[in-house]
CSV table of C-alpha atoms in Angstrom, one decimal:
chain,number,residue,atom,x,y,z
I,297,LEU,CA,-4.8,-9.1,-15.4
I,298,PHE,CA,-7.0,-5.9,-15.4
I,299,PRO,CA,-10.7,-5.5,-16.2
I,300,GLU,CA,-11.4,-4.8,-19.9
I,301,SER,CA,-13.3,-1.7,-18.8
I,302,ILE,CA,-13.0,0.4,-15.6
I,303,ALA,CA,-16.3,2.2,-15.8
I,304,THR,CA,-18.1,1.0,-12.7
I,305,GLU,CA,-17.2,1.0,-9.0
I,306,HIS,CA,-16.9,-2.8,-9.0
I,307,GLN,CA,-14.5,-2.8,-11.9
I,308,SER,CA,-12.4,-0.1,-10.2
I,309,LEU,CA,-12.4,-2.1,-6.9
I,310,VAL,CA,-11.2,-5.2,-8.9
I,311,LEU,CA,-8.3,-3.2,-10.4
I,312,VAL,CA,-7.2,-1.8,-7.1
I,313,LYS,CA,-7.3,-5.2,-5.4
I,314,ARG,CA,-5.3,-6.8,-8.2
I,315,LEU,CA,-2.7,-3.9,-8.1
I,316,LEU,CA,-2.4,-4.4,-4.4
I,317,ALA,CA,-2.0,-8.2,-4.7
I,318,ILE,CA,0.5,-7.9,-7.6
I,319,SER,CA,2.5,-5.2,-5.7
I,320,MET,CA,2.8,-7.2,-2.5
I,321,SER,CA,3.8,-10.3,-4.6
I,322,CYS,CA,6.4,-8.3,-6.4
I,323,ILE,CA,7.8,-7.0,-3.1
I,324,THR,CA,8.0,-10.4,-1.4
I,325,TYR,CA,9.5,-12.0,-4.5
I,326,MET,CA,12.0,-9.4,-5.4
I,327,ARG,CA,13.2,-9.1,-1.7
I,328,GLY,CA,13.6,-12.9,-1.6
I,329,LEU,CA,11.2,-13.5,1.3
I,330,PHE,CA,9.7,-16.8,0.0
I,331,PRO,CA,10.7,-19.8,-2.2
I,332,GLU,CA,9.8,-19.9,-5.9
I,333,SER,CA,7.1,-22.5,-5.2
I,334,SER,CA,5.1,-19.8,-3.5
I,335,TYR,CA,4.5,-18.0,-6.8
I,336,GLY,CA,2.7,-18.4,-10.0
I,337,THR,CA,3.7,-16.6,-13.2
I,338,ARG,CA,1.7,-14.1,-15.2
I,339,TYR,CA,2.6,-11.7,-17.9
I,340,LEU,CA,1.7,-8.0,-18.3
I,341,ASP,CA,2.9,-7.1,-21.9
I,342,ASP,CA,6.7,-8.0,-21.7
I,343,LEU,CA,6.8,-7.8,-17.9
I,344,CYS,CA,7.0,-11.2,-16.1
I,345,LEU,CA,4.9,-11.1,-12.9
I,346,LYS,CA,5.3,-13.4,-9.9
I,347,ILE,CA,2.1,-13.8,-8.1
I,348,LEU,CA,1.8,-15.1,-4.5
I,349,ARG,CA,-0.4,-18.1,-4.2
I,350,GLU,CA,-1.5,-20.3,-1.3
I,351,ASP,CA,1.6,-22.6,-1.0
I,352,LYS,CA,0.8,-25.0,1.8
I,353,SER,CA,4.5,-25.9,2.0
I,354,CYS,CA,5.4,-22.3,3.0
I,355,LEU,CA,3.5,-21.1,6.0
I,356,GLY,CA,5.0,-17.6,5.7
I,357,SER,CA,3.6,-17.0,2.2
I,358,LEU,CA,0.2,-18.4,3.4
I,359,GLN,CA,0.2,-15.8,6.1
I,360,ILE,CA,0.9,-12.9,3.7
I,361,VAL,CA,-2.0,-14.1,1.4
I,362,LYS,CA,-4.3,-14.0,4.5
I,363,TRP,CA,-3.1,-10.4,5.3
I,364,ILE,CA,-3.9,-9.4,1.7
I,365,GLN,CA,-7.3,-10.9,2.0
I,366,GLY,CA,-7.9,-8.9,5.1
I,367,CYS,CA,-6.9,-5.7,3.4
I,368,PHE,CA,-9.4,-6.6,0.6
I,369,ASP,CA,-12.2,-6.8,3.2
I,370,ALA,CA,-11.3,-3.3,4.5
I,371,LEU,CA,-11.1,-2.0,0.9
I,372,GLU,CA,-14.5,-3.4,0.0
I,373,LYS,CA,-16.1,-1.7,3.0
I,374,GLN,CA,-14.1,1.5,2.2
I,375,TYR,CA,-12.7,1.7,5.7
I,376,VAL,CA,-9.0,1.5,5.2
I,377,SER,CA,-7.1,4.7,4.4
I,378,GLY,CA,-3.7,3.1,4.1
I,379,PHE,CA,-1.3,0.4,5.4
I,380,GLY,CA,2.3,-0.2,5.9
I,381,PHE,CA,4.0,-3.5,5.2
I,382,TYR,CA,7.3,-3.6,6.9
I,383,ALA,CA,10.4,-5.6,7.8
I,384,SER,CA,12.3,-5.2,11.0
I,385,SER,CA,15.5,-6.8,12.1
I,386,SER,CA,15.1,-6.0,15.8
I,387,SER,CA,11.8,-4.8,17.1
I,388,PRO,CA,10.9,-1.9,17.2
I,389,THR,CA,13.5,-1.0,14.6
I,390,VAL,CA,12.2,-1.0,11.1
I,391,THR,CA,14.4,-1.9,8.2
I,392,GLU,CA,12.2,-1.3,5.3
I,393,MET,CA,8.5,-0.3,4.8
I,394,TYR,CA,6.1,-0.4,1.8
I,395,GLN,CA,3.3,2.1,2.1
I,396,PHE,CA,-0.1,2.0,0.4
I,397,LYS,CA,-2.6,4.8,0.6
I,398,PHE,CA,-6.2,4.8,-0.5
I,399,LYS,CA,-9.0,7.3,-1.3
I,400,TYR,CA,-12.6,6.6,-2.2
I,401,LYS,CA,-14.4,8.9,-4.6
I,402,LYS,CA,-18.1,9.6,-5.0
I,403,ARG,CA,-19.2,10.1,-8.5
I,404,VAL,CA,-21.7,13.1,-8.8
I,405,PRO,CA,-24.1,13.1,-11.7
I,406,GLN,CA,-23.7,16.3,-13.9
I,407,MET,CA,-26.4,18.1,-15.8
I,408,ASP,CA,-26.5,17.7,-19.6
I,409,ILE,CA,-27.8,21.1,-20.6
I,410,ARG,CA,-29.1,19.9,-24.0
I,411,SER,CA,-31.3,17.1,-22.7
I,412,ASN,CA,-32.0,18.6,-19.2
I,413,HIS,CA,-31.1,15.2,-17.7
I,414,ARG,CA,-28.7,14.5,-14.9
I,415,GLU,CA,-26.3,11.7,-15.8
I,416,PHE,CA,-22.8,10.5,-15.2
I,417,VAL,CA,-20.4,12.0,-17.7
I,418,ALA,CA,-17.4,10.1,-19.0
I,419,GLY,CA,-14.6,10.2,-16.5
I,420,LEU,CA,-11.0,8.9,-16.5
I,421,CYS,CA,-10.3,6.8,-19.6
I,422,SER,CA,-9.8,3.0,-18.9
I,423,LYS,CA,-6.8,3.1,-21.2
I,424,ASP,CA,-5.1,5.8,-19.2
I,425,VAL,CA,-5.9,4.1,-15.9
I,426,LYS,CA,-4.3,0.8,-17.2
I,427,GLN,CA,-1.3,2.7,-18.5
I,428,ALA,CA,-0.8,4.2,-15.0
I,429,SER,CA,-1.2,0.7,-13.5
I,430,ARG,CA,1.5,-0.6,-15.8
I,431,LEU,CA,3.9,2.2,-15.0
I,432,LEU,CA,3.4,1.7,-11.2
I,433,LEU,CA,4.2,-2.0,-11.5
I,434,ARG,CA,7.2,-1.4,-13.8
I,435,THR,CA,8.6,1.3,-11.4
I,436,LEU,CA,8.1,-1.0,-8.4
I,437,TYR,CA,9.9,-3.9,-10.2
I,438,LEU,CA,12.8,-1.6,-11.3
I,439,LEU,CA,13.1,-0.2,-7.7
I,440,MET,CA,13.2,-3.7,-6.1
I,441,GLN,CA,16.0,-4.6,-8.4
I,442,ASP,CA,18.1,-1.7,-7.3
I,443,LEU,CA,17.8,-2.4,-3.5
I,444,GLY,CA,20.5,-4.3,-1.6
I,445,PRO,CA,19.5,-7.4,0.2
I,446,LEU,CA,17.6,-7.4,3.5
I,447,PRO,CA,19.2,-9.1,6.6
I,448,ASN,CA,18.8,-12.8,6.8
I,449,ASP,CA,16.7,-12.8,10.0
I,450,ILE,CA,13.8,-10.4,9.7
I,451,THR,CA,10.2,-10.1,11.0
I,452,LEU,CA,7.4,-9.0,8.8
I,453,SER,CA,4.3,-7.1,10.0
I,454,MET,CA,1.6,-4.8,8.8
I,455,LYS,CA,-0.2,-1.7,10.2
I,456,LEU,CA,-3.7,-0.9,8.8
I,457,LEU,CA,-5.1,2.6,9.3
I,458,TYR,CA,-8.7,3.7,8.8
I,459,TYR,CA,-11.1,6.5,8.1
I,460,ASN,CA,-12.4,6.9,11.7
I,461,ASP,CA,-15.6,8.7,10.7
I,462,VAL,CA,-17.0,5.6,8.8
I,463,THR,CA,-15.2,2.6,10.5
I,464,PRO,CA,-17.0,0.9,13.3
I,465,LYS,CA,-14.9,0.9,16.5
I,466,ASP,CA,-15.1,-2.9,16.8
I,467,TYR,CA,-14.2,-3.6,13.2
I,468,GLN,CA,-11.2,-5.8,12.5
I,469,PRO,CA,-10.4,-7.4,9.1
I,470,PRO,CA,-10.0,-11.2,9.1
I,471,GLY,CA,-6.6,-12.0,10.5
I,472,PHE,CA,-6.1,-8.7,12.2
I,473,LYS,CA,-6.4,-7.4,15.8
I,474,GLU,CA,-6.2,-4.0,17.5
I,475,ASP,CA,-2.7,-2.6,17.3
I,476,GLY,CA,-0.9,-3.7,20.6
I,477,SER,CA,2.1,-1.5,20.2
I,478,PRO,CA,1.0,2.1,20.1
I,479,GLY,CA,4.5,3.4,20.6
I,480,ASP,CA,6.7,4.8,17.9
I,481,LEU,CA,8.7,2.7,15.5
I,482,LEU,CA,12.2,3.7,15.0
I,483,PHE,CA,13.9,3.3,11.6
I,484,ALA,CA,17.2,1.6,11.4
I,485,GLY,CA,20.0,3.7,10.0
I,486,ASP,CA,19.4,6.7,7.6
I,487,PRO,CA,16.1,6.2,5.8
I,488,VAL,CA,15.2,7.4,2.3
I,489,ASN,CA,11.7,7.7,0.8
I,490,LEU,CA,11.1,6.5,-2.7
I,491,ARG,CA,8.1,7.4,-4.8
I,492,VAL,CA,6.7,4.5,-6.7
I,493,GLY,CA,3.5,6.0,-8.2
I,494,SER,CA,-0.2,6.3,-8.0
I,495,VAL,CA,-3.3,5.1,-9.9
I,496,SER,CA,-6.6,7.1,-10.0
I,497,THR,CA,-10.0,5.9,-11.3
I,498,ASP,CA,-13.4,7.6,-11.1
I,499,PHE,CA,-14.0,5.7,-7.8
I,500,HIS,CA,-10.6,5.0,-6.1
I,501,PHE,CA,-7.1,6.4,-5.7
I,502,MET,CA,-4.1,4.3,-4.7
I,503,LYS,CA,-0.6,5.5,-4.0
I,504,VAL,CA,2.6,3.5,-3.2
I,505,ARG,CA,5.8,4.6,-1.6
I,506,VAL,CA,8.8,2.7,-0.2
I,507,THR,CA,11.1,3.7,2.7
I,508,THR,CA,14.4,1.9,3.2
I,509,GLU,CA,17.8,2.5,4.6
I,510,LYS,CA,19.9,4.8,2.4
I,511,LYS,CA,22.8,2.3,2.3
I,512,ARG,CA,20.5,-0.3,0.6
I,513,VAL,CA,19.8,2.0,-2.4
I,514,ARG,CA,22.3,1.1,-5.1
I,515,LYS,CA,21.2,3.3,-7.9
I,516,THR,CA,17.8,5.0,-8.2
I,517,ASP,CA,16.3,7.7,-10.3
I,518,SER,CA,16.7,10.9,-8.3
I,519,ASN,CA,13.1,11.8,-9.2
I,520,LEU,CA,11.9,8.9,-7.1
I,521,ILE,CA,13.7,10.1,-3.9
I,522,GLN,CA,11.8,12.3,-1.5
I,523,LYS,CA,13.9,14.5,0.7
I,524,ASN,CA,13.7,14.8,4.5
I,525,GLY,CA,12.8,11.1,5.2
I,526,PRO,CA,11.7,10.3,8.7
I,527,THR,CA,13.8,8.5,11.3
I,528,GLU,CA,10.9,7.9,13.6
I,529,ILE,CA,7.4,6.7,12.8
I,530,SER,CA,4.7,7.8,15.1
I,531,HIS,CA,1.2,6.2,15.1
I,532,GLN,CA,-0.5,9.4,16.0
I,533,GLY,CA,-0.1,13.1,15.2
I,534,LEU,CA,0.2,14.7,11.9
I,535,ASP,CA,-2.0,13.7,9.0
I,536,CYS,CA,-0.7,15.2,5.8
I,537,GLU,CA,-2.6,15.3,2.5
I,538,GLU,CA,0.7,15.4,0.5
I,539,GLU,CA,3.7,14.2,2.5
I,540,GLU,CA,6.0,15.4,-0.3
I,541,GLU,CA,5.4,18.9,0.9
I,542,GLU,CA,6.1,18.3,4.5
I,543,GLU,CA,8.9,20.3,6.2
I,544,GLU,CA,11.9,18.6,7.5
I,545,SER,CA,10.9,16.4,10.4
I,546,THR,CA,12.1,13.3,12.2
I,547,LYS,CA,8.6,12.2,13.4
I,548,ILE,CA,5.5,11.8,11.4
I,549,ASN,CA,2.2,9.8,11.7
I,550,LEU,CA,3.0,6.2,10.6
I,551,LEU,CA,4.7,7.7,7.6
I,552,ASN,CA,1.5,9.5,6.8
I,553,LEU,CA,-0.3,6.3,5.8
I,554,ALA,CA,-3.7,8.0,6.4
I,555,PHE,CA,-5.0,10.7,4.1
I,556,SER,CA,-6.2,13.8,6.0
I,557,GLN,CA,-9.9,13.6,7.0
I,558,GLU,CA,-12.5,16.3,7.6
I,559,GLU,CA,-12.5,15.3,11.3
I,560,ALA,CA,-9.6,16.4,13.5
I,561,ILE,CA,-7.5,13.6,14.9
I,562,GLY,CA,-6.0,15.1,18.1
I,563,PRO,CA,-4.3,13.7,21.2
I,564,GLU,CA,-7.8,13.1,22.7
I,565,LYS,CA,-8.9,11.0,19.8
I,566,LYS,CA,-6.8,8.0,19.0
I,567,ARG,CA,-6.6,6.8,15.4
I,568,LYS,CA,-7.7,3.2,14.8
I,569,VAL,CA,-4.8,1.0,13.9
I,570,SER,CA,-4.9,-2.8,13.3
I,571,GLU,CA,-2.1,-5.3,13.0
I,572,PRO,CA,-1.7,-9.1,12.4
I,573,GLU,CA,0.5,-11.6,14.3
I,574,LYS,CA,4.1,-10.8,13.4
I,575,LEU,CA,5.7,-13.2,11.0
I,576,PRO,CA,9.4,-14.1,11.8
I,577,LEU,CA,11.6,-15.2,8.8
I,578,ASN,CA,14.8,-16.7,10.1
I,579,SER,CA,17.9,-17.8,8.1
I,580,ARG,CA,16.5,-17.1,4.7
I,581,LYS,CA,18.5,-18.6,1.9
């Protein structure tokens, strides 16, 4: 599932893309969004993974695969700073949201005093990176098992946020368009934020978090729960580096999907947001 070594930027990108695809597959499978025929089976140690595939008999799963491929395009170009994959029972009320955040690192050659040459020194160990990846996926699977069922009739959508300083104004990943609903999204009920985990390589950083209604959480490790969850999701405003440190608030910037940038994002400069066509799932079995 993972590259043998994670020593180059390409290998790191492959890892992040696979983690993203496996995580999205886990979410859709464990939340009962698509039939068994939409998934293939792979194993990671003793963990059985269900992986979304292009199932022509299920248009919904085909659409999600296209969304993931659109995210891949933005990741390859190092434009996307984060995205939210969410389910809503009645627009604009959000029922559950899965948040992914990304950073891109620039490796700087360091001086070897003995040889007087500048070279890249050994960074994060591939073994440690793979271990963090396994932990993230295990935590996500365990968390999904502890969540109560979603409503039968829901609509799926996704919001992609970008690093404005490097992303062309007219850029849209395949399958996405400019966000047509710039207003706030309200969360249904009393939301709770759940930390899933993060993976860091020498070239990328990926972080995952889940926000759902408190009543849907059956039993969860208290260490996963973030206090002061939001009840309102704003597309613009605050950009926090570490949302765990935020003070109590009912309104934040799209659940802080975007990492803070050097440039200031104020009212006069709108953050670029993309979305695909919404995907209604009615009367799921």
